[in-house]
Amino acid sequence: MSAHSEAAVAPVTRAVLPVMRAQRSGHVLTLSSLAGAVGVDFCVACSAAKFGVEGFMESLHHDVAPFNIHTTIVEPGLFRTELLVDASTTYAEGSIDDYAERTAATEKVWESMNGGQSGDPAKLADALLKVADLQAPPLRFVAGGDCLQAVETKAKTLLAQVDASRALGSGLNHDDA
């Protein structure tokens, strides 16, 4: 997905919501990615856009739930699509010397993965049809072994960060609150 695709999420969603509210039902499935759930090396722009999509859909979930409208954020890992072919992949031309070595290594890794991604897009499509038919669909559908592992690791890290923040982070209310 390009940044243009992320920019279309809100207007397209807003366009379908009046119909869904009128019929008092609906399900908006929005494609995010692993990069929308977990920050990834050298994917700052992609992750920022995907995190924005995820925040939009997660917040929208609360607004539309009273109308029996569901939202599902689809977080696929690496699937064997054309995402990594030369025509779909653009690397920044300018480079900062401090990052040059890591950038070159990262580009080689991405290029070597093309055609070898473990995820099967046809199986993902079948799974999405099943998610779309669920009476109580999940807010997030984490798809693919790589993404499941990464999101689970992040969840554990977040819980550890909450615990590490507890002593200093609690007790910050006004004394009269």
PDB file of N, CA and C in Angstrom, residues 1 6-7 27 37 46 59 81-82 86 99 103 128 132 141 153:
ATOM      1  N   MET A   1       0.838  -1.182   0.000  1.00  0.00           N
ATOM      2  CA  MET A   1       0.000   0.000   0.000  1.00  0.00           C
ATOM      3  C   MET A   1       0.876   1.236   0.000  1.00  0.00           C
ATOM      4  N   GLU A   6      -3.385   4.802   2.110  1.00  0.00           N
ATOM      5  CA  GLU A   6      -3.731   5.131   3.488  1.00  0.00           C
ATOM      6  C   GLU A   6      -4.577   6.396   3.540  1.00  0.00           C
ATOM      7  N   ALA A   7      -4.265   7.362   2.684  1.00  0.00           N
ATOM      8  CA  ALA A   7      -5.022   8.615   2.660  1.00  0.00           C
ATOM      9  C   ALA A   7      -6.459   8.388   2.235  1.00  0.00           C
ATOM     10  N   HIS A  27     -19.778  -4.008   8.074  1.00  0.00           N
ATOM     11  CA  HIS A  27     -18.463  -4.459   8.518  1.00  0.00           C
ATOM     12  C   HIS A  27     -17.424  -3.819   7.619  1.00  0.00           C
ATOM     13  N   ALA A  37       1.436  -2.602  13.159  1.00  0.00           N
ATOM     14  CA  ALA A  37       1.349  -3.134  14.513  1.00  0.00           C
ATOM     15  C   ALA A  37       2.671  -3.016  15.255  1.00  0.00           C
ATOM     16  N   CYS A  46       6.083   4.142   6.205  1.00  0.00           N
ATOM     17  CA  CYS A  46       5.054   3.104   6.091  1.00  0.00           C
ATOM     18  C   CYS A  46       4.408   2.851   7.450  1.00  0.00           C
ATOM     19  N   SER A  59     -10.435   3.733  16.890  1.00  0.00           N
ATOM     20  CA  SER A  59     -11.318   4.746  17.469  1.00  0.00           C
ATOM     21  C   SER A  59     -12.702   4.701  16.838  1.00  0.00           C
ATOM     22  N   THR A  81       3.167 -11.623  -2.548  1.00  0.00           N
ATOM     23  CA  THR A  81       2.499 -10.732  -3.487  1.00  0.00           C
ATOM     24  C   THR A  81       3.576 -10.011  -4.297  1.00  0.00           C
ATOM     25  N   GLU A  82       3.193  -8.990  -5.015  1.00  0.00           N
ATOM     26  CA  GLU A  82       4.156  -8.229  -5.801  1.00  0.00           C
ATOM     27  C   GLU A  82       4.710  -7.021  -5.043  1.00  0.00           C
ATOM     28  N   ASP A  86      10.565  -5.103  -8.161  1.00  0.00           N
ATOM     29  CA  ASP A  86      11.199  -3.806  -8.422  1.00  0.00           C
ATOM     30  C   ASP A  86      10.189  -2.701  -8.706  1.00  0.00           C
ATOM     31  N   TYR A  99      23.837   5.681   8.324  1.00  0.00           N
ATOM     32  CA  TYR A  99      22.921   4.574   8.075  1.00  0.00           C
ATOM     33  C   TYR A  99      23.274   3.778   6.818  1.00  0.00           C
ATOM     34  N   THR A 103      21.457   0.407   5.705  1.00  0.00           N
ATOM     35  CA  THR A 103      20.508   0.576   4.606  1.00  0.00           C
ATOM     36  C   THR A 103      20.811  -0.416   3.492  1.00  0.00           C
ATOM     37  N   LEU A 128     -10.045 -14.071   5.096  1.00  0.00           N
ATOM     38  CA  LEU A 128     -10.760 -12.792   5.175  1.00  0.00           C
ATOM     39  C   LEU A 128     -12.250 -12.976   4.911  1.00  0.00           C
ATOM     40  N   ALA A 132     -15.098 -11.897   7.499  1.00  0.00           N
ATOM     41  CA  ALA A 132     -16.219 -11.044   7.080  1.00  0.00           C
ATOM     42  C   ALA A 132     -17.557 -11.643   7.466  1.00  0.00           C
ATOM     43  N   PHE A 141      -7.362  -8.590  12.989  1.00  0.00           N
ATOM     44  CA  PHE A 141      -7.105  -9.931  12.483  1.00  0.00           C
ATOM     45  C   PHE A 141      -5.628  -9.979  12.124  1.00  0.00           C
ATOM     46  N   THR A 153       4.998 -10.696  20.549  1.00  0.00           N
ATOM     47  CA  THR A 153       6.204 -10.162  21.196  1.00  0.00           C
ATOM     48  C   THR A 153       5.978  -8.709  21.619  1.00  0.00           C
TER      49      THR A 153
END
